[in-house]
Short mmCIF file of C-alpha atoms and ligand atoms in Angstrom, two decimals:
data_model
loop_
_atom_site.label_atom_id
_atom_site.label_comp_id
_atom_site.label_asym_id
_atom_site.label_seq_id
_atom_site.Cartn_x
_atom_site.Cartn_y
_atom_site.Cartn_z
CA UNK A 1 -12.54 83.32 -36.97
CA UNK A 2 -13.84 79.78 -36.90
CA UNK A 3 -14.08 77.70 -33.76
CA UNK A 4 -11.46 75.42 -35.34
CA UNK A 5 -8.84 78.19 -35.18
CA UNK A 6 -9.67 79.04 -31.57
CA UNK A 7 -8.92 75.52 -30.36
CA UNK A 8 -6.24 75.39 -27.67
CA UNK A 9 -6.86 79.03 -26.77
CA UNK A 10 -7.37 79.69 -23.08
CA UNK A 11 -9.63 82.14 -21.29
CA UNK A 12 -9.79 83.67 -17.83
CA UNK A 13 -12.70 85.67 -16.42
CA UNK A 14 -12.09 88.09 -13.54
CA UNK A 15 -15.30 88.99 -11.74
CA UNK A 16 -16.13 91.91 -9.45
CA UNK A 17 -19.41 92.59 -7.64
CA UNK A 18 -22.41 90.60 -6.51
CA UNK A 19 -23.82 87.11 -7.13
CA UNK A 20 -25.63 88.49 -10.15
CA UNK A 21 -22.27 89.23 -11.72
CA UNK A 22 -20.76 85.93 -10.60
CA UNK A 23 -23.60 84.21 -12.35
CA UNK A 24 -23.18 86.39 -15.46
CA UNK A 25 -19.58 85.21 -15.55
CA UNK A 26 -20.90 81.64 -15.72
CA UNK A 27 -22.85 82.76 -18.81
CA UNK A 28 -19.75 84.36 -20.30
CA UNK A 29 -17.89 81.10 -19.66
CA UNK A 30 -20.68 79.26 -21.50
CA UNK A 31 -20.30 81.52 -24.54
CA UNK A 32 -16.51 81.23 -24.60
CA UNK A 33 -16.51 77.44 -24.26
CA UNK A 34 -19.12 77.19 -27.04
CA UNK A 35 -16.67 79.20 -29.12
CA UNK A 36 -13.85 76.75 -28.49
CA UNK A 37 -11.97 78.36 -25.58
CA UNK A 38 -10.80 76.40 -22.51
CA UNK A 39 -10.58 77.76 -18.97
CA UNK A 40 -7.26 78.56 -17.30
CA UNK A 41 -6.41 79.85 -13.80
CA UNK A 42 -3.06 81.54 -14.43
CA UNK A 43 -3.37 85.05 -15.86
CA UNK A 44 -0.06 84.67 -17.75
CA UNK A 45 -1.33 81.62 -19.62
CA UNK A 46 -4.56 83.23 -20.84
CA UNK A 47 -5.07 84.18 -24.50
CA UNK A 48 -8.32 85.96 -23.64
CA UNK A 49 -9.09 87.85 -20.40
CA UNK A 50 -12.59 89.12 -19.69
CA UNK A 51 -13.17 91.51 -16.78
CA UNK A 52 -16.75 91.45 -15.53
CA UNK A 53 -17.06 94.75 -13.70
CA UNK A 54 -19.09 96.30 -10.86
CA UNK A 55 -19.78 99.99 -10.21
CA UNK A 56 -21.74 99.88 -6.96
CA UNK A 57 -18.90 101.75 -5.23
CA UNK A 58 -15.92 103.70 -6.51
CA UNK A 59 -13.43 101.23 -5.04
CA UNK A 60 -14.80 98.51 -7.34
CA UNK A 61 -14.24 100.78 -10.36
CA UNK A 62 -10.74 101.77 -9.28
CA UNK A 63 -9.76 98.12 -8.93
CA UNK A 64 -10.75 97.57 -12.58
CA UNK A 65 -8.66 100.53 -13.80
CA UNK A 66 -5.70 99.24 -11.77
CA UNK A 67 -6.12 95.76 -13.22
CA UNK A 68 -6.34 97.15 -16.76
CA UNK A 69 -3.03 98.92 -16.19
CA UNK A 70 -1.43 95.59 -15.21
CA UNK A 71 -2.98 93.79 -18.19
CA UNK A 72 -1.55 96.50 -20.49
CA UNK A 73 1.94 95.51 -19.33
CA UNK A 74 1.26 91.81 -19.98
CA UNK A 75 -0.09 92.67 -23.44
CA UNK A 76 3.13 94.51 -24.35
CA UNK A 77 4.96 91.18 -24.22
CA UNK A 78 2.03 89.23 -25.62
CA UNK A 79 0.41 91.34 -28.36
CA UNK A 80 -2.09 88.63 -29.32
CA UNK A 81 -3.72 88.72 -25.87
CA UNK A 82 -7.38 89.74 -26.21
CA UNK A 83 -8.88 91.84 -23.40
CA UNK A 84 -12.62 92.30 -22.94
CA UNK A 85 -14.45 94.50 -20.41
CA UNK A 86 -18.13 93.94 -19.61
CA UNK A 87 -20.63 94.25 -16.76
CA UNK A 88 -22.22 97.07 -14.81
CA UNK A 89 -19.36 99.54 -15.00
CA UNK A 90 -19.08 99.41 -18.79
CA UNK A 91 -22.84 99.92 -19.06
CA UNK A 92 -22.23 103.57 -18.08
CA UNK A 93 -21.61 105.89 -21.04
CA UNK A 94 -18.67 107.77 -19.56
CA UNK A 95 -16.81 104.53 -18.88
CA UNK A 96 -16.84 103.51 -22.58
CA UNK A 97 -15.31 106.91 -23.43
CA UNK A 98 -12.66 106.58 -20.74
CA UNK A 99 -11.71 103.06 -21.82
CA UNK A 100 -11.37 104.28 -25.41
CA UNK A 101 -9.07 107.16 -24.43
CA UNK A 102 -6.99 105.64 -21.67
CA UNK A 103 -6.96 101.93 -22.50
CA UNK A 104 -6.84 101.65 -26.31
CA UNK A 105 -5.44 98.12 -25.96
CA UNK A 106 -8.77 96.85 -24.58
CA UNK A 107 -10.21 94.91 -27.54
CA UNK A 108 -13.89 94.57 -26.63
CA UNK A 109 -16.26 96.56 -24.39
CA UNK A 110 -19.80 95.25 -23.86
CA UNK A 111 -22.64 96.02 -21.44
CA UNK A 112 -25.01 94.07 -19.19
CA UNK A 113 -27.78 94.06 -21.82
CA UNK A 114 -25.74 92.51 -24.64
CA UNK A 115 -23.63 89.95 -22.86
CA UNK A 116 -25.07 87.35 -25.26
CA UNK A 117 -23.37 89.06 -28.26
CA UNK A 118 -19.88 88.60 -26.82
CA UNK A 119 -18.93 85.78 -29.24
CA UNK A 120 -19.62 88.03 -32.26
CA UNK A 121 -17.86 91.01 -30.72
CA UNK A 122 -14.71 88.96 -30.14
CA UNK A 123 -14.76 87.76 -33.73
CA UNK A 124 -15.12 91.36 -34.95
CA UNK A 125 -12.24 92.54 -32.79
CA UNK A 126 -10.00 89.72 -33.99
CA UNK A 127 -10.84 90.25 -37.65
CA UNK A 128 -10.67 94.06 -37.73
CA UNK A 129 -7.87 94.45 -35.16
CA UNK A 130 -9.87 97.47 -33.97
CA UNK A 131 -11.31 98.21 -30.55
CA UNK A 132 -14.99 97.17 -30.55
CA UNK A 133 -17.29 99.06 -28.17
CA UNK A 134 -20.87 97.85 -28.24
CA UNK A 135 -23.03 98.70 -25.23
CA UNK A 136 -26.76 98.28 -25.74
CA UNK A 137 -29.10 100.70 -24.02
CA UNK A 138 -32.21 98.52 -24.28
CA UNK A 139 -32.72 95.62 -21.90
CA UNK A 140 -34.25 92.32 -22.98
CA UNK A 141 -34.32 88.77 -21.67
CA UNK A 142 -31.65 87.52 -24.08
CA UNK A 143 -28.94 87.94 -21.46
CA UNK A 144 -30.57 85.10 -19.54
CA UNK A 145 -31.56 82.33 -21.85
CA UNK A 146 -28.51 80.57 -23.19
CA UNK A 147 -25.87 78.06 -22.18
CA UNK A 148 -24.35 78.59 -18.76
CA UNK A 149 -21.06 77.01 -17.68
CA UNK A 150 -21.58 76.70 -13.96
CA UNK A 151 -18.89 76.26 -11.37
CA UNK A 152 -18.99 72.53 -10.48
CA UNK A 153 -20.37 71.66 -7.05
CA UNK A 154 -23.65 71.32 -5.20
CA UNK A 155 -24.79 74.96 -5.27
CA UNK A 156 -26.16 76.84 -8.26
CA UNK A 157 -27.64 80.26 -8.96
CA UNK A 158 -30.73 80.70 -11.09
CA UNK A 159 -31.91 84.11 -12.23
CA UNK A 160 -35.62 84.52 -11.73
CA UNK A 161 -35.65 88.18 -12.64
CA UNK A 162 -33.37 90.89 -13.92
CA UNK A 163 -33.19 94.62 -13.18
CA UNK A 164 -34.62 96.76 -10.42
CA UNK A 165 -37.43 99.35 -10.19
CA UNK A 166 -36.72 100.61 -6.70
CA UNK A 167 -34.38 103.49 -7.33
CA UNK A 168 -32.98 103.72 -3.82
CA UNK A 169 -31.42 107.17 -4.03
CA UNK A 170 -27.84 106.00 -3.42
CA UNK A 171 -27.86 103.08 -5.84
CA UNK A 172 -26.55 102.81 -9.40
CA UNK A 173 -27.98 99.33 -10.07
CA UNK A 174 -31.31 100.37 -11.72
CA UNK A 175 -29.34 102.52 -14.18
CA UNK A 176 -27.01 99.73 -15.26
CA UNK A 177 -29.33 96.73 -15.02
CA UNK A 178 -32.58 98.22 -16.35
CA UNK A 179 -36.17 97.74 -15.21
CA UNK A 180 -37.51 94.59 -13.56
CA UNK A 181 -38.08 91.72 -15.97
CA UNK A 182 -39.26 88.32 -14.68
CA UNK A 183 -38.32 85.12 -16.45
CA UNK A 184 -41.14 82.76 -17.30
CA UNK A 185 -41.89 80.22 -14.58
CA UNK A 186 -41.59 77.34 -17.06
CA UNK A 187 -38.04 78.37 -18.01
CA UNK A 188 -37.10 78.65 -14.34
CA UNK A 189 -38.65 75.30 -13.38
CA UNK A 190 -37.01 73.50 -16.32
CA UNK A 191 -33.61 74.98 -15.52
CA UNK A 192 -33.82 74.00 -11.84
CA UNK A 193 -35.06 70.47 -12.60
CA UNK A 194 -32.11 69.94 -14.92
CA UNK A 195 -29.66 71.37 -12.40
CA UNK A 196 -30.91 68.97 -9.73
CA UNK A 197 -30.42 66.05 -12.13
CA UNK A 198 -26.84 67.23 -12.72
CA UNK A 199 -26.12 67.14 -8.97
CA UNK A 200 -26.77 70.75 -7.94
CA UNK A 201 -28.79 70.28 -4.76
CA UNK A 202 -28.82 73.78 -3.26
CA UNK A 203 -30.41 76.36 -5.55
CA UNK A 204 -30.40 80.12 -4.99
CA UNK A 205 -33.06 82.09 -6.85
CA UNK A 206 -31.49 85.40 -7.84
CA UNK A 207 -32.87 88.89 -8.34
CA UNK A 208 -32.26 92.40 -6.99
CA UNK A 209 -35.70 92.18 -5.40
CA UNK A 210 -37.04 88.63 -5.69
CA UNK A 211 -40.27 89.59 -3.91
CA UNK A 212 -41.30 91.53 -7.04
CA UNK A 213 -41.18 88.38 -9.14
CA UNK A 214 -44.12 88.14 -11.55
CA UNK A 215 -45.40 91.69 -11.12
CA UNK A 216 -44.54 92.46 -14.75
CA UNK A 217 -46.31 89.37 -16.13
CA UNK A 218 -50.04 89.76 -16.65
CA UNK A 219 -51.97 87.02 -14.88
CA UNK A 220 -48.65 85.58 -13.74
CA UNK A 221 -47.78 84.01 -10.41
CA UNK A 222 -46.05 85.82 -7.53
CA UNK A 223 -42.84 84.93 -5.69
CA UNK A 224 -44.62 82.83 -3.03
CA UNK A 225 -46.31 80.78 -5.79
CA UNK A 226 -43.00 80.33 -7.56
CA UNK A 227 -41.38 79.03 -4.35
CA UNK A 228 -44.22 76.55 -3.96
CA UNK A 229 -43.63 75.23 -7.47
CA UNK A 230 -39.86 75.05 -7.03
CA UNK A 231 -40.34 73.22 -3.72
CA UNK A 232 -42.06 70.39 -5.58
CA UNK A 233 -39.08 69.71 -7.86
CA UNK A 234 -37.83 66.27 -6.75
CA UNK A 235 -34.27 66.63 -7.99
CA UNK A 236 -33.26 69.47 -5.62
CA UNK A 237 -32.96 69.47 -1.82
CA UNK A 238 -32.63 73.11 -0.81
CA UNK A 239 -33.97 76.41 -2.04
CA UNK A 240 -32.62 79.86 -1.18
CA UNK A 241 -33.31 83.30 -2.61
CA UNK A 242 -31.77 86.72 -2.63
CA UNK A 243 -32.34 89.60 -2.27
CA UNK A 244 -35.64 90.30 -0.51
CA UNK A 245 -36.78 93.89 -0.17
CA UNK A 246 -38.38 94.48 3.27
CA UNK A 247 -41.15 96.59 1.72
CA UNK A 248 -42.48 93.72 -0.39
CA UNK A 249 -42.23 90.94 2.19
CA UNK A 250 -45.90 90.19 2.84
CA UNK A 251 -47.63 87.69 5.14
CA UNK A 252 -48.47 85.34 2.28
CA UNK A 253 -44.74 85.02 1.59
CA UNK A 254 -43.90 84.45 5.27
CA UNK A 255 -46.53 81.70 5.64
CA UNK A 256 -45.41 80.09 2.36
CA UNK A 257 -41.73 80.05 3.33
CA UNK A 258 -42.55 78.67 6.78
CA UNK A 259 -44.54 75.83 5.24
CA UNK A 260 -42.18 74.69 2.47
CA UNK A 261 -39.77 71.96 3.51
CA UNK A 262 -36.96 72.74 1.04
CA UNK A 263 -36.95 76.51 1.49
CA UNK A 264 -34.11 77.20 3.91
CA UNK A 265 -34.39 79.15 7.16
CA UNK A 266 -32.27 82.07 6.07
CA UNK A 267 -33.49 85.47 4.94
CA UNK A 268 -31.21 88.22 3.69
CA UNK A 269 -33.18 91.35 4.45
CA UNK A 270 -31.19 94.53 3.82
CA UNK A 271 -32.19 97.22 6.31
CA UNK A 272 -29.69 99.89 5.12
CA UNK A 273 -30.45 102.30 8.01
CA UNK A 274 -32.30 102.51 11.30
CA UNK A 275 -33.38 106.14 11.16
CA UNK A 276 -36.74 107.01 9.63
CA UNK A 277 -35.38 110.26 8.26
CA UNK A 278 -32.55 108.46 6.44
CA UNK A 279 -34.77 105.59 5.24
CA UNK A 280 -37.07 108.20 3.70
CA UNK A 281 -34.19 110.02 2.02
CA UNK A 282 -32.98 106.67 0.71
CA UNK A 283 -36.44 105.99 -0.79
CA UNK A 284 -36.57 102.57 0.85
CA UNK A 285 -40.36 102.56 1.26
CA UNK A 286 -40.51 101.29 4.88
CA UNK A 287 -39.98 102.76 8.32
CA UNK A 288 -37.91 101.51 11.24
CA UNK A 289 -41.17 100.38 12.89
CA UNK A 290 -42.24 98.48 9.74
CA UNK A 291 -38.90 96.69 9.75
CA UNK A 292 -39.12 95.68 13.43
CA UNK A 293 -42.65 94.51 12.83
CA UNK A 294 -41.61 92.43 9.81
CA UNK A 295 -38.76 90.79 11.73
CA UNK A 296 -41.15 89.94 14.58
CA UNK A 297 -43.63 88.32 12.16
CA UNK A 298 -40.86 86.36 10.42
CA UNK A 299 -39.39 85.14 13.72
CA UNK A 300 -42.81 84.12 15.03
CA UNK A 301 -43.51 82.04 11.90
CA UNK A 302 -39.99 80.60 11.41
CA UNK A 303 -38.46 80.31 14.91
CA UNK A 304 -34.92 79.18 13.93
CA UNK A 305 -34.57 81.58 11.05
CA UNK A 306 -31.21 83.22 10.49
CA UNK A 307 -31.44 86.85 9.46
CA UNK A 308 -28.68 88.72 7.64
CA UNK A 309 -28.61 92.26 6.33
CA UNK A 310 -26.87 95.04 4.41
CA UNK A 311 -26.34 98.24 6.36
CA UNK A 312 -24.88 101.55 5.29
CA UNK A 313 -23.34 104.42 7.27
CA UNK A 314 -22.60 107.99 6.21
CA UNK A 315 -25.58 108.59 3.93
CA UNK A 316 -25.97 112.37 3.28
CA UNK A 317 -27.53 114.12 6.28
CA UNK A 318 -26.86 111.23 8.72
CA UNK A 319 -26.46 112.87 12.14
CA UNK A 320 -25.04 111.20 15.23
CA UNK A 321 -28.63 110.58 16.36
CA UNK A 322 -29.50 108.92 13.01
CA UNK A 323 -26.42 106.74 13.30
CA UNK A 324 -27.42 105.78 16.87
CA UNK A 325 -30.80 104.67 15.48
CA UNK A 326 -28.99 102.29 13.12
CA UNK A 327 -26.65 101.08 15.85
CA UNK A 328 -29.51 100.44 18.26
CA UNK A 329 -31.59 98.69 15.63
CA UNK A 330 -28.70 96.29 15.06
CA UNK A 331 -28.23 95.80 18.80
CA UNK A 332 -31.88 94.96 19.17
CA UNK A 333 -32.46 92.75 16.13
CA UNK A 334 -29.18 90.85 16.41
CA UNK A 335 -28.58 89.79 12.81
CA UNK A 336 -26.62 86.58 12.30
CA UNK A 337 -24.29 88.56 10.06
CA UNK A 338 -24.23 91.79 8.10
CA UNK A 339 -22.54 93.30 5.07
CA UNK A 340 -21.51 96.76 6.19
CA UNK A 341 -21.01 99.62 3.72
CA UNK A 342 -19.75 103.17 3.82
CA UNK A 343 -21.96 105.37 1.65
CA UNK A 344 -20.20 106.20 -1.60
CA UNK A 345 -21.31 108.91 -4.04
CA UNK A 346 -22.39 107.46 -7.37
CA UNK A 347 -22.60 109.86 -10.29
CA UNK A 348 -26.12 110.01 -11.73
CA UNK A 349 -27.94 108.97 -8.53
CA UNK A 350 -30.09 111.49 -6.57
CA UNK A 351 -28.06 111.09 -3.35
CA UNK A 352 -24.89 112.27 -5.10
CA UNK A 353 -26.46 115.73 -5.40
CA UNK A 354 -27.77 115.85 -1.83
CA UNK A 355 -26.37 118.40 0.58
CA UNK A 356 -24.73 117.48 3.90
CA UNK A 357 -22.38 114.83 2.52
CA UNK A 358 -20.65 113.25 5.51
CA UNK A 359 -16.85 113.70 6.00
CA UNK A 360 -14.72 110.59 5.51
CA UNK A 361 -13.42 110.56 9.11
CA UNK A 362 -16.97 110.47 10.48
CA UNK A 363 -17.96 107.69 8.09
CA UNK A 364 -14.88 105.74 9.04
CA UNK A 365 -15.56 106.04 12.79
CA UNK A 366 -19.16 104.95 12.33
CA UNK A 367 -18.34 101.93 10.19
CA UNK A 368 -15.78 100.75 12.75
CA UNK A 369 -18.42 100.95 15.49
CA UNK A 370 -20.93 98.99 13.41
CA UNK A 371 -18.41 96.31 12.45
CA UNK A 372 -17.30 95.86 16.04
CA UNK A 373 -20.88 95.55 17.24
CA UNK A 374 -21.83 93.09 14.52
CA UNK A 375 -18.75 90.93 15.14
CA UNK A 376 -19.74 90.56 18.78
CA UNK A 377 -23.30 89.69 17.81
CA UNK A 378 -22.26 87.19 15.10
CA UNK A 379 -19.91 85.46 17.50
CA UNK A 380 -22.66 85.23 20.14
CA UNK A 381 -25.10 83.85 17.57
CA UNK A 382 -22.64 81.19 16.39
CA UNK A 383 -21.98 80.17 20.00
CA UNK A 384 -25.69 79.41 20.41
CA UNK A 385 -25.35 76.62 17.82
CA UNK A 386 -22.79 74.68 19.87
CA UNK A 387 -24.24 71.36 21.07
CA UNK A 388 -26.98 71.33 18.42
CA UNK A 389 -27.22 68.68 15.72
CA UNK A 390 -27.74 70.48 12.41
CA UNK A 391 -28.68 69.18 8.99
CA UNK A 392 -25.72 70.04 6.74
CA UNK A 393 -25.15 69.71 3.00
CA UNK A 394 -21.52 68.75 2.37
CA UNK A 395 -20.04 71.01 -0.32
CA UNK A 396 -16.42 69.86 -0.67
CA UNK A 397 -12.98 70.34 0.89
CA UNK A 398 -12.70 73.28 3.28
CA UNK A 399 -11.19 76.37 1.62
CA UNK A 400 -8.92 77.04 4.59
CA UNK A 401 -7.87 73.49 5.52
CA UNK A 402 -7.90 70.82 2.81
CA UNK A 403 -7.80 68.06 5.47
CA UNK A 404 -11.34 69.05 6.47
CA UNK A 405 -14.65 69.11 4.65
CA UNK A 406 -16.96 72.07 4.43
CA UNK A 407 -20.73 71.81 4.77
CA UNK A 408 -23.58 74.34 4.97
CA UNK A 409 -26.46 74.49 7.41
CA UNK A 410 -29.95 75.39 6.26
CA UNK A 411 -29.36 78.73 8.00
CA UNK A 412 -26.42 79.37 5.62
CA UNK A 413 -23.60 78.83 8.09
CA UNK A 414 -20.44 76.98 7.15
CA UNK A 415 -19.49 73.94 9.25
CA UNK A 416 -16.03 72.40 8.90
CA UNK A 417 -15.57 68.78 9.99
CA UNK A 418 -13.42 65.66 9.47
CA UNK A 419 -14.94 63.25 6.99
CA UNK A 420 -14.40 61.04 3.95
CA UNK A 421 -14.73 62.64 0.49
CA UNK A 422 -17.54 60.25 -0.47
CA UNK A 423 -19.99 62.27 1.64
CA UNK A 424 -19.61 65.31 -0.66
CA UNK A 425 -23.06 66.16 -2.03
CA UNK A 426 -24.86 64.40 0.84
CA UNK A 427 -26.96 65.87 3.62
CA UNK A 428 -25.61 64.80 7.04
CA UNK A 429 -26.49 65.55 10.64
CA UNK A 430 -23.44 67.22 12.19
CA UNK A 431 -22.98 67.93 15.88
CA UNK A 432 -21.67 71.45 16.41
CA UNK A 433 -18.61 71.39 18.65
CA UNK A 434 -17.00 74.79 18.17
CA UNK A 435 -17.43 78.21 16.64
CA UNK A 436 -15.64 81.31 15.39
CA UNK A 437 -16.75 84.53 13.76
CA UNK A 438 -16.81 83.05 10.26
CA UNK A 439 -17.83 79.41 10.72
CA UNK A 440 -18.84 76.53 12.97
CA UNK A 441 -16.91 73.35 13.72
CA UNK A 442 -18.68 70.02 13.77
CA UNK A 443 -18.38 66.27 13.87
CA UNK A 444 -20.12 63.53 11.92
CA UNK A 445 -21.86 60.43 13.32
CA UNK A 446 -24.03 62.80 15.30
CA UNK A 447 -27.00 60.48 15.49
N1 SAM B 501 -30.92 94.72 -4.21
C1 SAM B 501 -30.33 94.60 -2.98
C2 SAM B 501 -31.10 95.43 -1.95
O1 SAM B 501 -32.04 96.05 -2.21
O2 SAM B 501 -30.66 95.47 -0.84
C3 SAM B 501 -28.86 94.95 -2.91
C4 SAM B 501 -28.15 95.37 -4.09
S1 SAM B 501 -26.68 96.27 -3.89
C5 SAM B 501 -25.84 95.55 -5.20
C6 SAM B 501 -25.85 95.60 -2.49
C7 SAM B 501 -25.63 96.59 -1.40
O3 SAM B 501 -24.70 97.58 -1.79
C8 SAM B 501 -26.83 97.39 -1.00
O4 SAM B 501 -27.68 96.68 -0.15
C9 SAM B 501 -26.24 98.60 -0.33
O5 SAM B 501 -26.11 98.39 1.05
C10 SAM B 501 -24.87 98.71 -0.97
N2 SAM B 501 -24.77 99.91 -1.81
C11 SAM B 501 -25.47 100.22 -2.91
N3 SAM B 501 -25.14 101.44 -3.35
C12 SAM B 501 -24.21 101.93 -2.51
C13 SAM B 501 -23.49 103.15 -2.41
N4 SAM B 501 -23.68 104.13 -3.27
N5 SAM B 501 -22.59 103.30 -1.41
C14 SAM B 501 -22.40 102.32 -0.51
N6 SAM B 501 -23.05 101.14 -0.54
C15 SAM B 501 -23.96 100.94 -1.52
FE1 SF4 B 502 -30.23 99.15 -5.47
FE2 SF4 B 502 -32.36 99.54 -3.99
FE3 SF4 B 502 -32.56 98.18 -6.27
FE4 SF4 B 502 -31.33 97.09 -4.19
S1 SF4 B 502 -33.49 97.65 -4.28
S2 SF4 B 502 -30.61 97.13 -6.30
S3 SF4 B 502 -30.34 98.84 -3.23
S4 SF4 B 502 -32.07 100.33 -6.07
FE1 F3S B 503 -23.89 93.72 -8.74
FE2 F3S B 503 -22.11 95.64 -8.76
FE3 F3S B 503 -23.74 95.40 -10.75
S1 F3S B 503 -23.14 94.89 -7.00
S2 F3S B 503 -25.59 94.48 -9.98
S3 F3S B 503 -22.19 93.93 -10.11
S4 F3S B 503 -23.11 97.30 -9.84
#
């Protein structure tokens, strides 16, 4: 079908999962808008709905099946509605089969490696009126290098690498995202320069393990060198990155980050567990002692750094003593915040076949303990900011109170404050006057 005929058609993308997927949805939006579609917020108004899926835990998959059931009902009254399913979940072979059997009204199924072919797949589905399932098994770089329709604002994500080689034994990501592939530094630098000129001032470099950047390029630069180059781009003010793997965080990187003015004082450093036995079974490649040592070196070099983490409870074989090790590590390190996860069996990963799977009630008790501890710590950390004057980038109206503006500190904390809309996009000193678990409160005219 020509672009002409698609005019006035509206699309909606529903995204599950991590920043990587959020950013992929911006690519999908780019493809759809190039094909003549316009965005819409209301599901009932959409002519095309794309679900960008995640499979990191079973709950994410179940949400997609539930949503597909609801979309089936909408499609009964609106037979021309086109439904597409892409992302990590559809990259798995058994999911394609299940979608074919149980959801025949899904028009297009595509994977993470052939997101760029979506325009053609939609045309095929429309012309043949048949379900089109096309999931590539080979990864390339094509999924990266084409038009992106970014969410407007001051923050933007930029992929610096795709895939993961780490094979943590619980994790499905390497199976659905392929091996590590770094983008060329020129492509990255050009993209960031342009983003800065368009008004995106706070750039997050994305990868499952950004510290591995460049390892697959012969004679290439490493992540610390890339940060140095990005830091010299005049059009942007702030640089962030995620995720860093503790095993690959070397002293060169610490010294580089400490010395670069635009690289923000926030490091997301997933620890996953505090017990050496569990870390080994997870194949994380560092010990509890290595992690403490790394945190000490980071804190010595970057005194005001904010540290956040991912932590998991209930991994197979986790005894009460192993759990205590995790709990005590968190008590001691005092992360600014943490994403807490209950281990979930993922078909095809080594941990799914491990003995001593932990009963749900034990997992549930442990996660409650961890959440409670972390909430206390986060609150205490936020309280320490009261009275300080912090450099904040104003992002827009607050999501919870439209009378207020929302800004972000270099340490990645949200500050809400009263201000005029013309300061959006500017960096302001804000005096911190209050705090809660989720954000800080501030006032302008701090200097
Ligand atoms: N690449 C990042 C890293 O190495 O930490 C994180 C990627 S993963 C998408 C985000 C988080 O999901 C992980 O840090 C881990 O804590 C959690 N996760 C991954 N697999 C899981 C599983 N099977 N069950 C529970 N949580 C899981
Ligand atoms: Fe998954 Fe580990 Fe890779 Fe992170 S580093 S994506 S947790 S395999
Ligand atoms: Fe992200 Fe989920 Fe895929 S966490 S990489 S969208 S499996």
